[in-house]
Amino acid sequence: MKRKRCEMEEATKEKKITMIGSAVEELSVLSIAKTTIVTTETEATTNIINLPLKPLLSFCRLIIQVLDKIGPTMAVLRQDIDQNIKRLEEMWESDPIVYSNLVEIMRKEANEGSSKKPTSCSRAALWLTRAMDFTLALLQRLVKDMSQNMEQAVEESYNLTIKPWHGWISCAAFKVALKLVPNNNTFINVLAGKDESHQMVQDDIRSLISLLIPLLSQLHSILELYEVHKLKST
């Protein structure tokens, strides 16, 4: 994994990596680091993916940068992501060896009966996953039609992935802030690097989507295993 990261760093020197390109790199590192473990939390033994925590959180920080480009509309979601990253980092810092992966943290809380508490790391992982669900839904809409209405794309993505779990206050706040979404061309331009065409951005987004889909499938399996996948906002 160290060799792979070094190769990526060398490539970065030759070409300025865009925001989407950086996200692709982080997910590539995470994909290499994943291992399959056996869990007996349920009556039947289950094979699940063991997700290293630090690469996962690094990717989540890149999501914050993407959301920043959408503007004030994503302020609440952005703040939520940041708080959840910090909560998981604090758990990791308490014992970097034991809590080096997400599954160990969620297993600990499940055994303690604290998974569903408002400040649990399991709940933090749940909302980070939903933020990634939103990001995936938005990117899929953009890559399908780069000229579509940005406000509509953001609203449809929110309605599909996050709105079902938000309370009415959060939903109302989002609806008001939706008017501040930048137009499509402005958003694509800030995602692009110097001298990068919209077609190149589209190709980068496709690469990111191809890595994000299996990651989210694995995350949802873990959340369902520990029975926190249906929790709503507190």
Short mmCIF file of C-alpha atoms in Angstrom, two decimals:
data_model
loop_
_atom_site.label_atom_id
_atom_site.label_comp_id
_atom_site.label_asym_id
_atom_site.label_seq_id
_atom_site.Cartn_x
_atom_site.Cartn_y
_atom_site.Cartn_z
CA MET A 1 0.00 0.00 0.00
CA LYS A 2 2.91 2.33 0.82
CA ARG A 3 4.42 1.67 -2.62
CA LYS A 4 1.11 2.48 -4.29
CA ARG A 5 0.82 5.78 -2.41
CA CYS A 6 4.39 6.71 -3.36
CA GLU A 7 3.60 6.05 -7.02
CA MET A 8 0.55 8.30 -6.75
CA GLU A 9 2.61 11.07 -5.15
CA GLU A 10 5.15 10.88 -7.99
CA ALA A 11 2.38 11.14 -10.56
CA THR A 12 1.02 14.17 -8.75
CA LYS A 13 4.30 16.02 -9.29
CA GLU A 14 3.91 15.65 -13.06
CA LYS A 15 0.26 16.68 -13.18
CA LYS A 16 -1.76 18.86 -10.89
CA ILE A 17 -4.40 16.66 -9.32
CA THR A 18 -7.92 18.03 -9.32
CA MET A 19 -10.36 17.70 -6.44
CA ILE A 20 -12.09 14.75 -8.12
CA GLY A 21 -8.72 13.23 -9.01
CA SER A 22 -7.65 13.40 -5.36
CA ALA A 23 -10.87 11.65 -4.35
CA VAL A 24 -10.17 8.89 -6.87
CA GLU A 25 -6.68 8.44 -5.40
CA GLU A 26 -7.98 8.19 -1.83
CA LEU A 27 -10.57 5.61 -2.80
CA SER A 28 -7.94 3.65 -4.73
CA VAL A 29 -5.76 3.50 -1.61
CA LEU A 30 -8.76 2.45 0.48
CA SER A 31 -9.65 -0.27 -2.02
CA ILE A 32 -6.15 -1.73 -1.79
CA ALA A 33 -6.16 -1.64 2.02
CA LYS A 34 -9.52 -3.39 2.48
CA THR A 35 -9.54 -6.93 3.83
CA THR A 36 -12.30 -9.49 4.31
CA ILE A 37 -13.01 -10.58 7.87
CA VAL A 38 -15.41 -13.07 9.39
CA THR A 39 -17.96 -11.89 11.93
CA THR A 40 -20.38 -13.90 14.04
CA GLU A 41 -22.47 -11.01 15.28
CA THR A 42 -25.59 -12.65 13.86
CA GLU A 43 -26.76 -16.25 14.08
CA ALA A 44 -25.10 -16.98 10.75
CA THR A 45 -21.41 -16.33 10.23
CA THR A 46 -21.00 -13.41 7.83
CA ASN A 47 -18.11 -12.25 5.67
CA ILE A 48 -17.79 -8.45 5.58
CA ILE A 49 -15.19 -5.98 4.37
CA ASN A 50 -12.88 -4.51 6.98
CA LEU A 51 -12.54 -0.80 6.13
CA PRO A 52 -9.39 1.01 7.33
CA LEU A 53 -10.56 4.13 9.11
CA LYS A 54 -7.97 6.79 8.21
CA PRO A 55 -8.20 6.46 4.39
CA LEU A 56 -11.99 6.48 4.70
CA LEU A 57 -11.94 9.71 6.71
CA SER A 58 -9.47 11.29 4.29
CA PHE A 59 -11.93 10.65 1.49
CA CYS A 60 -14.77 12.13 3.55
CA ARG A 61 -12.74 15.32 3.97
CA LEU A 62 -12.51 15.56 0.18
CA ILE A 63 -16.30 15.31 0.04
CA ILE A 64 -16.42 18.43 2.20
CA GLN A 65 -14.36 20.27 -0.42
CA VAL A 66 -16.78 19.22 -3.15
CA LEU A 67 -19.77 20.32 -1.08
CA ASP A 68 -18.08 23.68 -0.46
CA LYS A 69 -18.25 24.31 -4.20
CA ILE A 70 -22.03 23.92 -4.13
CA GLY A 71 -22.16 26.84 -1.71
CA PRO A 72 -24.19 27.70 1.41
CA THR A 73 -26.87 25.17 0.50
CA MET A 74 -24.60 22.41 1.81
CA ALA A 75 -23.48 24.24 4.96
CA VAL A 76 -25.50 22.08 7.36
CA LEU A 77 -24.45 18.84 5.69
CA ARG A 78 -20.84 20.01 5.56
CA GLN A 79 -20.81 20.80 9.27
CA ASP A 80 -22.38 17.43 10.02
CA ILE A 81 -19.69 15.61 8.02
CA ASP A 82 -16.93 17.50 9.80
CA GLN A 83 -18.33 16.68 13.25
CA ASN A 84 -18.74 13.00 12.39
CA ILE A 85 -15.17 12.79 11.06
CA LYS A 86 -13.87 14.30 14.29
CA ARG A 87 -15.92 11.87 16.39
CA LEU A 88 -14.41 8.88 14.61
CA GLU A 89 -10.92 10.38 14.73
CA GLU A 90 -11.21 10.78 18.49
CA MET A 91 -12.06 7.10 18.81
CA TRP A 92 -9.08 6.20 16.61
CA GLU A 93 -6.76 8.41 18.67
CA SER A 94 -7.81 6.62 21.87
CA ASP A 95 -6.20 3.42 20.51
CA PRO A 96 -4.88 3.59 16.92
CA ILE A 97 -4.17 -0.13 16.80
CA VAL A 98 -7.48 -1.47 18.12
CA TYR A 99 -9.61 1.12 16.31
CA SER A 100 -7.73 1.22 13.02
CA ASN A 101 -10.82 0.06 11.14
CA LEU A 102 -14.49 0.94 11.17
CA VAL A 103 -15.81 -2.54 11.92
CA GLU A 104 -13.94 -2.81 15.22
CA ILE A 105 -15.42 0.49 16.38
CA MET A 106 -18.95 -0.52 15.48
CA ARG A 107 -18.50 -3.95 17.06
CA LYS A 108 -17.37 -2.32 20.30
CA GLU A 109 -20.41 -0.05 20.44
CA ALA A 110 -22.77 -2.91 19.56
CA ASN A 111 -21.37 -4.98 22.43
CA GLU A 112 -21.77 -2.03 24.79
CA GLY A 113 -25.29 -1.29 23.58
CA SER A 114 -24.32 2.29 22.67
CA SER A 115 -24.60 2.12 18.86
CA LYS A 116 -27.85 4.08 18.65
CA LYS A 117 -26.93 6.85 21.07
CA PRO A 118 -26.86 10.39 19.58
CA THR A 119 -23.07 10.71 19.99
CA SER A 120 -22.06 7.20 18.94
CA CYS A 121 -19.42 6.52 16.31
CA SER A 122 -21.85 4.13 14.65
CA ARG A 123 -24.26 7.02 14.09
CA ALA A 124 -21.35 9.13 12.80
CA ALA A 125 -20.50 6.40 10.27
CA LEU A 126 -24.15 6.24 9.25
CA TRP A 127 -24.36 9.96 8.44
CA LEU A 128 -21.02 9.94 6.64
CA THR A 129 -22.39 7.12 4.49
CA ARG A 130 -25.51 9.15 3.73
CA ALA A 131 -23.35 12.11 2.74
CA MET A 132 -21.51 9.81 0.34
CA ASP A 133 -24.87 8.55 -0.95
CA PHE A 134 -25.80 12.15 -1.74
CA THR A 135 -22.45 12.81 -3.42
CA LEU A 136 -22.82 9.69 -5.57
CA ALA A 137 -26.38 10.57 -6.59
CA LEU A 138 -25.33 14.09 -7.57
CA LEU A 139 -22.28 12.95 -9.54
CA GLN A 140 -24.35 10.34 -11.38
CA ARG A 141 -26.78 13.03 -12.48
CA LEU A 142 -23.99 15.32 -13.61
CA VAL A 143 -22.13 12.69 -15.57
CA LYS A 144 -25.35 11.68 -17.31
CA ASP A 145 -26.01 15.24 -18.48
CA MET A 146 -23.34 17.87 -17.79
CA SER A 147 -25.69 20.64 -18.94
CA GLN A 148 -28.62 19.85 -16.65
CA ASN A 149 -30.01 22.32 -14.13
CA MET A 150 -27.75 22.27 -11.07
CA GLU A 151 -30.45 23.28 -8.60
CA GLN A 152 -32.67 20.45 -9.78
CA ALA A 153 -29.82 17.92 -9.61
CA VAL A 154 -28.97 18.90 -6.02
CA GLU A 155 -32.60 18.83 -4.92
CA GLU A 156 -33.31 15.44 -6.50
CA SER A 157 -30.15 13.97 -4.97
CA TYR A 158 -31.06 15.32 -1.53
CA ASN A 159 -34.65 14.05 -1.76
CA LEU A 160 -33.43 10.58 -2.70
CA THR A 161 -30.65 10.11 -0.14
CA ILE A 162 -30.94 12.41 2.89
CA LYS A 163 -34.39 13.94 3.12
CA PRO A 164 -36.05 10.67 4.28
CA TRP A 165 -33.84 10.75 7.39
CA HIS A 166 -33.94 14.50 8.16
CA GLY A 167 -36.42 16.21 10.43
CA TRP A 168 -38.74 18.91 9.08
CA ILE A 169 -36.52 21.76 10.32
CA SER A 170 -33.49 20.50 8.38
CA CYS A 171 -35.64 19.87 5.30
CA ALA A 172 -37.07 23.39 5.44
CA ALA A 173 -33.61 24.93 5.86
CA PHE A 174 -32.33 23.02 2.85
CA LYS A 175 -35.27 24.15 0.74
CA VAL A 176 -34.51 27.80 1.48
CA ALA A 177 -30.76 27.45 0.85
CA LEU A 178 -31.35 25.61 -2.43
CA LYS A 179 -31.76 28.95 -4.21
CA LEU A 180 -28.06 29.64 -3.56
CA VAL A 181 -26.79 26.72 -5.66
CA PRO A 182 -24.40 27.88 -8.43
CA ASN A 183 -25.20 27.22 -12.05
CA ASN A 184 -23.94 24.07 -13.69
CA ASN A 185 -21.09 25.64 -15.63
CA THR A 186 -19.69 27.42 -12.56
CA PHE A 187 -19.70 24.20 -10.52
CA ILE A 188 -17.97 22.15 -13.22
CA ASN A 189 -15.33 24.83 -13.70
CA VAL A 190 -14.37 24.86 -10.01
CA LEU A 191 -14.07 21.07 -10.05
CA ALA A 192 -11.79 21.19 -13.09
CA GLY A 193 -8.07 21.72 -12.88
CA LYS A 194 -6.06 24.11 -14.99
CA ASP A 195 -6.51 23.39 -18.69
CA GLU A 196 -8.95 20.54 -17.94
CA SER A 197 -11.95 20.33 -20.24
CA HIS A 198 -15.49 19.41 -19.20
CA GLN A 199 -14.97 16.06 -20.91
CA MET A 200 -11.94 15.39 -18.71
CA VAL A 201 -13.96 16.30 -15.62
CA GLN A 202 -16.66 13.93 -16.80
CA ASP A 203 -14.09 11.13 -17.16
CA ASP A 204 -12.75 11.82 -13.65
CA ILE A 205 -16.27 11.70 -12.23
CA ARG A 206 -16.91 8.36 -13.93
CA SER A 207 -13.74 6.95 -12.33
CA LEU A 208 -14.86 8.21 -8.93
CA ILE A 209 -18.34 6.73 -9.35
CA SER A 210 -16.89 3.32 -10.26
CA LEU A 211 -15.00 3.26 -6.94
CA LEU A 212 -17.71 4.85 -4.81
CA ILE A 213 -20.48 2.39 -5.70
CA PRO A 214 -18.78 -0.72 -4.23
CA LEU A 215 -17.57 1.23 -1.18
CA LEU A 216 -21.11 2.35 -0.38
CA SER A 217 -22.42 -1.17 -0.86
CA GLN A 218 -19.92 -2.38 1.73
CA LEU A 219 -20.72 0.45 4.13
CA HIS A 220 -24.45 -0.21 3.94
CA SER A 221 -23.83 -3.91 4.64
CA ILE A 222 -21.86 -3.01 7.77
CA LEU A 223 -24.50 -0.54 8.96
CA GLU A 224 -27.24 -3.12 8.43
CA LEU A 225 -25.25 -5.80 10.24
CA TYR A 226 -25.09 -3.62 13.35
CA GLU A 227 -28.72 -2.49 12.91
CA VAL A 228 -28.13 1.25 12.70
CA HIS A 229 -29.05 1.72 9.03
CA LYS A 230 -32.55 3.09 9.67
CA LEU A 231 -31.76 5.67 12.35
CA LYS A 232 -33.15 9.16 11.74
CA SER A 233 -31.65 12.49 12.81
CA THR A 234 -32.02 13.35 16.48
#
